[in-house]
Tab-separated table of C-alpha atoms in Angstrom:
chain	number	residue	atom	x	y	z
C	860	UNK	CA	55.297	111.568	142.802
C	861	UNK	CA	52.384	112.819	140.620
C	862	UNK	CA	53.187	112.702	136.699
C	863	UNK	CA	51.324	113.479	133.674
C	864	UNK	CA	51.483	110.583	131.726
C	865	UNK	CA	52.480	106.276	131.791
C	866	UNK	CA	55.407	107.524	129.790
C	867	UNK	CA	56.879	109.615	132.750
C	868	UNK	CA	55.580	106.865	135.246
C	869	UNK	CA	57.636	104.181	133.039
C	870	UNK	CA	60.628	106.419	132.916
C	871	UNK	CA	60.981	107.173	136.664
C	872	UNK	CA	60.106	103.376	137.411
C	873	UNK	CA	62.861	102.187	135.036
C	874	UNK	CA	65.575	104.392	136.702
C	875	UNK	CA	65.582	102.671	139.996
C	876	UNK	CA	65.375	105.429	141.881
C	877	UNK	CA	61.662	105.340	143.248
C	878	UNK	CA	59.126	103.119	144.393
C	879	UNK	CA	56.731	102.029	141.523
C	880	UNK	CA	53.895	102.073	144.357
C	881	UNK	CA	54.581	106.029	144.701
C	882	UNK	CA	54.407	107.224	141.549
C	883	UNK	CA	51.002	108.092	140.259
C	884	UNK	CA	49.174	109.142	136.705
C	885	UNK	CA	46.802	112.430	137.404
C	886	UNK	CA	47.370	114.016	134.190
C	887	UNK	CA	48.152	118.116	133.432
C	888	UNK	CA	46.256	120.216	135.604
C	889	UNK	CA	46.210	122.621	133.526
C	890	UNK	CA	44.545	121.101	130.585
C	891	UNK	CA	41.112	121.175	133.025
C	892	UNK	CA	40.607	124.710	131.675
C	893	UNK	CA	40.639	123.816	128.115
C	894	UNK	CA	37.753	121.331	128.690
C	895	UNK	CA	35.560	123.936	130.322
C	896	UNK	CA	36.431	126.464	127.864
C	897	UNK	CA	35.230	124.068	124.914
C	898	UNK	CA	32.491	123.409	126.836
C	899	UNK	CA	31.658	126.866	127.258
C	900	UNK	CA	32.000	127.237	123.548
C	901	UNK	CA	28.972	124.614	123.088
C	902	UNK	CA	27.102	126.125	125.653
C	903	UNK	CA	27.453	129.591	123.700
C	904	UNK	CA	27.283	128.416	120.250
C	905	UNK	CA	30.752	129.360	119.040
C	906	UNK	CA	31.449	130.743	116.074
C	907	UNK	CA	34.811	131.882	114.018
C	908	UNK	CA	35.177	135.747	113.960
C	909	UNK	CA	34.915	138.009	110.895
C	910	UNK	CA	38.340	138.319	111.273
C	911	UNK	CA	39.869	134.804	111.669
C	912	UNK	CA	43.154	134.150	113.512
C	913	UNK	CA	46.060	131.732	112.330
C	914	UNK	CA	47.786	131.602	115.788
C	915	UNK	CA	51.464	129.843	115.269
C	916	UNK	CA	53.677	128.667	117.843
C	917	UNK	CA	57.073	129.722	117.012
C	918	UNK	CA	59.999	126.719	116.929
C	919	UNK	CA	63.826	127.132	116.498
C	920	UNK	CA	66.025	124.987	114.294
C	921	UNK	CA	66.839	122.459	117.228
C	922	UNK	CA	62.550	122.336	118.049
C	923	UNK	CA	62.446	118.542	120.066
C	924	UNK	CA	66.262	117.472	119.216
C	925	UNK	CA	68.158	116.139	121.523
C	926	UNK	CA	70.599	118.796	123.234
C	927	UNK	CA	72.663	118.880	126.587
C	928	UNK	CA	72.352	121.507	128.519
C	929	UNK	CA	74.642	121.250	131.171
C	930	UNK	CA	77.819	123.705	131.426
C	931	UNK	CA	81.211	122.198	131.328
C	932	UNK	CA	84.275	123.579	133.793
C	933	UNK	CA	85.191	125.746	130.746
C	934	UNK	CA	82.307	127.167	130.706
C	935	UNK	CA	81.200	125.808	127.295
C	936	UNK	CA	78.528	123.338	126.981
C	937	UNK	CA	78.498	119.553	126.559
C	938	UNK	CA	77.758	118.200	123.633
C	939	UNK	CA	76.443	114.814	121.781
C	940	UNK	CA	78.619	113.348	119.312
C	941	UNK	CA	78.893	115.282	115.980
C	942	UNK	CA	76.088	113.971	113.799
C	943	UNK	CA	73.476	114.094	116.803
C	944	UNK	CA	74.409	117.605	117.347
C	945	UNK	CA	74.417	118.658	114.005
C	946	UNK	CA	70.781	118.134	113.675
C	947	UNK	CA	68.537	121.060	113.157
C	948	UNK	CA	65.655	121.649	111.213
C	949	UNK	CA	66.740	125.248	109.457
C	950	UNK	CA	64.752	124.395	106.077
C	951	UNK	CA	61.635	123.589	108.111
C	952	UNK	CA	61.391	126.612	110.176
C	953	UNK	CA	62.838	129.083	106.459
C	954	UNK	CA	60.221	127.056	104.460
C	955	UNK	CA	57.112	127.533	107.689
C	956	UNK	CA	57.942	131.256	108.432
C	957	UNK	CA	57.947	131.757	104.733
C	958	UNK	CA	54.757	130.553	104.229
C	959	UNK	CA	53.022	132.485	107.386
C	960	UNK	CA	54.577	135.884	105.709
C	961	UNK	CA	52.767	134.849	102.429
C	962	UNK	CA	49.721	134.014	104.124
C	963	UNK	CA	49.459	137.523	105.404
C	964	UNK	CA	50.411	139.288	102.843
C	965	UNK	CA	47.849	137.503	100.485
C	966	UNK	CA	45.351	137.598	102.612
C	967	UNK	CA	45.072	140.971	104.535
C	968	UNK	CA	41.678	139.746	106.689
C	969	UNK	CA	43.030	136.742	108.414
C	970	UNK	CA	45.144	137.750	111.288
C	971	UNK	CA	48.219	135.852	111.789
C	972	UNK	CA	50.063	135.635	115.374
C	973	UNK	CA	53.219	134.167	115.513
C	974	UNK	CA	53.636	133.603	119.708
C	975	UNK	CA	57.213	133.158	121.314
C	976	UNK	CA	58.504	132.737	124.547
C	977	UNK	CA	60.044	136.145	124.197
C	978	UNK	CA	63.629	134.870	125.385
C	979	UNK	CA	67.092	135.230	123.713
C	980	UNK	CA	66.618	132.191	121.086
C	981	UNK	CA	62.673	133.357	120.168
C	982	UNK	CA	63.616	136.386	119.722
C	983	UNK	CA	66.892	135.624	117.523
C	984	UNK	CA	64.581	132.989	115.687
C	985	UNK	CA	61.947	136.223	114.636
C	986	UNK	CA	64.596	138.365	113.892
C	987	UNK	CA	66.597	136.156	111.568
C	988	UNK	CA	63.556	134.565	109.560
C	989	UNK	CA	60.281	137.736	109.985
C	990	UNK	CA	63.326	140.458	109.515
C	991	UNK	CA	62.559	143.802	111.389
C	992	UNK	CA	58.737	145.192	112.154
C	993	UNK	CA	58.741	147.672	109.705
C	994	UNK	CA	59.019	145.061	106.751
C	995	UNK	CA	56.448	142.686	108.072
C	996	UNK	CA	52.417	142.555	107.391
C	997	UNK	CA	50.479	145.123	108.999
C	998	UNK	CA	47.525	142.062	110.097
C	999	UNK	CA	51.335	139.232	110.943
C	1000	UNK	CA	51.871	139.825	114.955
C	1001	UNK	CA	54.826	138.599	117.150
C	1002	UNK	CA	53.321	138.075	120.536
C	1003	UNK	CA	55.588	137.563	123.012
C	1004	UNK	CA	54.538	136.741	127.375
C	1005	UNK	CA	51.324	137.327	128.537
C	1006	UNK	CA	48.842	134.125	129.086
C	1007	UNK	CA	48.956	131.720	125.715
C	1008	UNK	CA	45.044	130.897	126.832
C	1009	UNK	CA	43.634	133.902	125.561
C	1010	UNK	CA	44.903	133.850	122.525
C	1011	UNK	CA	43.830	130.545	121.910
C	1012	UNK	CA	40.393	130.733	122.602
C	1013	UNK	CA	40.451	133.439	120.084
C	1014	UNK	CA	42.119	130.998	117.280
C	1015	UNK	CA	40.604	129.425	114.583
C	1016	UNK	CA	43.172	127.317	113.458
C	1017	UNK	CA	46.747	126.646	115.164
C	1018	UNK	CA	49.992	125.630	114.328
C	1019	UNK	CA	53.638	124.446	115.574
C	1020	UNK	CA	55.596	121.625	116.501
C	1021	UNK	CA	57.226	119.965	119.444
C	1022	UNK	CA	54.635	121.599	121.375
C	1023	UNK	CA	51.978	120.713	124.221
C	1024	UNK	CA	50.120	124.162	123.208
C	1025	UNK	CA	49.093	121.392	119.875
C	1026	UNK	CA	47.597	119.179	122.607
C	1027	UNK	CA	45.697	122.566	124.122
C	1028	UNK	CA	44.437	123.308	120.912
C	1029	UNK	CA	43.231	119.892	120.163
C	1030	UNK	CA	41.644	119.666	123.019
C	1031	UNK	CA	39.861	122.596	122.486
C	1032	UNK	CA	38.023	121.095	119.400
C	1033	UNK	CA	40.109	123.370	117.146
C	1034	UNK	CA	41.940	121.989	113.583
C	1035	UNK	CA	45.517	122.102	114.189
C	1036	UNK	CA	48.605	122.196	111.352
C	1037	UNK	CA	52.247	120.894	111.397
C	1038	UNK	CA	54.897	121.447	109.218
C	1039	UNK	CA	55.952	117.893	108.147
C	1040	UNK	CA	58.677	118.609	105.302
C	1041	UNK	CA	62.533	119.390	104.842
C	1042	UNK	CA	64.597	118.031	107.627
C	1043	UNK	CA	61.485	117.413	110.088
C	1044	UNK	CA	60.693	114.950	107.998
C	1045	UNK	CA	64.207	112.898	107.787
C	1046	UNK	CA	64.175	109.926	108.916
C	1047	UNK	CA	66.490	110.383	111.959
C	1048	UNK	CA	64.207	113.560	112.790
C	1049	UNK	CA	61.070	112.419	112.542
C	1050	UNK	CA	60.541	110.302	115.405
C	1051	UNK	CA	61.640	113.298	117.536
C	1052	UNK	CA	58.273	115.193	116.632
C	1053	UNK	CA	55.368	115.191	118.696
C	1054	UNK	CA	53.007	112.559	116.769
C	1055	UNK	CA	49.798	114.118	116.733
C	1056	UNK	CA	48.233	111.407	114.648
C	1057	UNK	CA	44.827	111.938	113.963
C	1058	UNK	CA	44.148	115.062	115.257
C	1059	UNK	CA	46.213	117.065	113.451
C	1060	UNK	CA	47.223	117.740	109.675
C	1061	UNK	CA	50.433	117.906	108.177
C	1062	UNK	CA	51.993	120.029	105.401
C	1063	UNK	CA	54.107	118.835	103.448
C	1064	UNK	CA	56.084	121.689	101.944
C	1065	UNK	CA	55.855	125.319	102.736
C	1066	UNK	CA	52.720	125.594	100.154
C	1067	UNK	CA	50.552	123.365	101.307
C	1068	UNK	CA	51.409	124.634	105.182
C	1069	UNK	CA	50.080	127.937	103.748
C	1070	UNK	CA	46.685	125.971	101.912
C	1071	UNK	CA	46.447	123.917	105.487
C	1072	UNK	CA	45.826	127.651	107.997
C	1073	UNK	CA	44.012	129.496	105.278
C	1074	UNK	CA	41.580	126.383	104.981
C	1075	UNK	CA	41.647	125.912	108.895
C	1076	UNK	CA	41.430	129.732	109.045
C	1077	UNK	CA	38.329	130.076	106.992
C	1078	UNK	CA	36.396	127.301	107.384
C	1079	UNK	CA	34.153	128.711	110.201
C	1080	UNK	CA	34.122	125.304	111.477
C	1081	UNK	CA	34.310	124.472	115.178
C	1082	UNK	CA	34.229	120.845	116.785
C	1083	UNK	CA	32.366	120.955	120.086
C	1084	UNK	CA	32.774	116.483	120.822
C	1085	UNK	CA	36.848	115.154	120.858
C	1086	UNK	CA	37.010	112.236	118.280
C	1087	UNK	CA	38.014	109.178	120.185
C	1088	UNK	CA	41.598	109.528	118.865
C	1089	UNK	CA	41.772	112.946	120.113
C	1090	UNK	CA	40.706	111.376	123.507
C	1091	UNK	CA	43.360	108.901	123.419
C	1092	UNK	CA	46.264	110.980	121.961
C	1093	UNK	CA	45.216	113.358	125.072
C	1094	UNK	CA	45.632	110.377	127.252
C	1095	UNK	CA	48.877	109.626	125.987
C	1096	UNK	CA	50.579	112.745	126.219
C	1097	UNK	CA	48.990	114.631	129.174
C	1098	UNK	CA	47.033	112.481	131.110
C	1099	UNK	CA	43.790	114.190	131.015
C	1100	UNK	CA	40.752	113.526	128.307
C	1101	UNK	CA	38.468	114.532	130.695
C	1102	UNK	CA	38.996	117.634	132.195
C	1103	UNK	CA	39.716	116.074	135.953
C	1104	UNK	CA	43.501	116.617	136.766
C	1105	UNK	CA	42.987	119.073	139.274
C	1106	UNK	CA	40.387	117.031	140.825
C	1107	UNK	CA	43.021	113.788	141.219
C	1108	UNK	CA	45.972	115.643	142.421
C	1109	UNK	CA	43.851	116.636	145.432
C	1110	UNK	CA	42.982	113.483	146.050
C	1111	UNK	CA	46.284	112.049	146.453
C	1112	UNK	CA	47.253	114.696	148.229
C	1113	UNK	CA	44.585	114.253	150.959
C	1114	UNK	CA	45.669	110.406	150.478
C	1115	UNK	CA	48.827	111.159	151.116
C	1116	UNK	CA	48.330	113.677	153.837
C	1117	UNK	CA	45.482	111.558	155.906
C	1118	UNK	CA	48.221	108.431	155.591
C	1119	UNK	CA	50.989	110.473	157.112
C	1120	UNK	CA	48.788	111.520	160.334
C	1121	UNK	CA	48.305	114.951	159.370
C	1122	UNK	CA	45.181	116.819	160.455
C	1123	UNK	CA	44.007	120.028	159.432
């Protein structure tokens, strides 16, 4: 069993169900791309556009709380207990979505993409805090499918929560914003958000989110070296602070496959 961090590993050892001797750390695979793409960036002597872009990662108001998603005989779905499953972070995402309409409207050259998954909740989330097309920003985008990569390499600051794209983006040497206010920041939420530590900063009210991706957005700065706490948080999370998943899950696989007799 390959995972992508010590915190999976832990998880599937404590359940009983596996062998701790079978379940190995490669880190996210996918991450490897990111390296060579901020790599590539040194090599070419990056630079933020004319036109910056404030790419946001679009949450709803139950972003990393816990939910049950299973389907009871009914047909309804199984709850928590009432005051776990009344928590949602509405005033976060009003006060955040606020603030990136603002931002575009104020400030016509930076180009703002808000990206979604494009299914029934994202697009019920845009609809109920951006309002219809016609009444947003001309330069304020809702991006929807298509690969999230592209975009990001074409960012110059990012933003979300309860999201591994944060990790991407860190790992791509680029500043990165979350919205740390309202309910997110309750007590009984907080520990439910991804803690970015180090490598990220945090607004703490709709304003300053706004003062956070202009300043992010503007700054023409670009970091080509990961701090060592953007090494370790990497480590944590995904596994991979060095741009070598890919390069351990095929070793374990031929491990795995040379142990069990198998010959090409």
């Amino acid at each position: 069993i390959l995972v992508y961090n010590e915190i999976e590993r832990g998880i599937q050892i404590r359940s009983g169900r596996f062998r701790e001797d079978r379940i190995e750390v490669v880190g996210m695979p996918r991450m490897d791309r990111v390296h060579l793409a901020r790599e590539a960036f040194a090599a070419e002597g990056r630079s933020v556009t004319k036109r910056p872009t404030v790419l946001f990662f679009l949450f709803n108001v139950k972003a990393g709380l816990p939910i049950i998603g299973r389907k009871c005989v009914d047909g309804g779905f199984e709850k928590l207990d009432d005051e776990v499953e009344s928590l949602n972070i509405e005033d976060t995402a009003e006060g955040t979505y606020c603030a990136l309409l603002e931002l575009a409207r104020e400030h016509p050259d930076v180009r703002v993409v808000v990206k979604t998954k494009g299914d029934g909740i994202s697009n019920q989330t845009v609809a109920r805090f951006f309002g219809p097309p016609m009444s947003r920003p001309a330069n304020l985008e809702i991006m929807s499918g298509g690969d999230m990569f592209v975009e990001l390499r074409r960012a110059a600051v990012v933003g979300g929560l309860n999201t591994t794209s944060l990790l991407e983006a860190a790992a791509l040497g680029l500043p990165v914003v979350v919205p740390a206010f309202g309910s997110a920041a309750d007590p009984e939420v907080a520990p439910l958000r991804l803690d970015l530590g180090s490598a990220a900063s945090y607004g703490a009210s709709p304003d300053e989110m706004k003062v956070l991706l202009l300043a992010g957005a503007t700054a023409g700065k670009w970091h080509a070296e990961l701090s060592p706490e953007t090494r370790q948080l990497l480590d944590q999370w995904v596994g991979n602070s060095d741009g070598r998943s890919a390069e351990r899950v095929r070793r374990a696989i031929d491990r795995i496959v040379k142990a069990a007799g198998v010959s090409g």
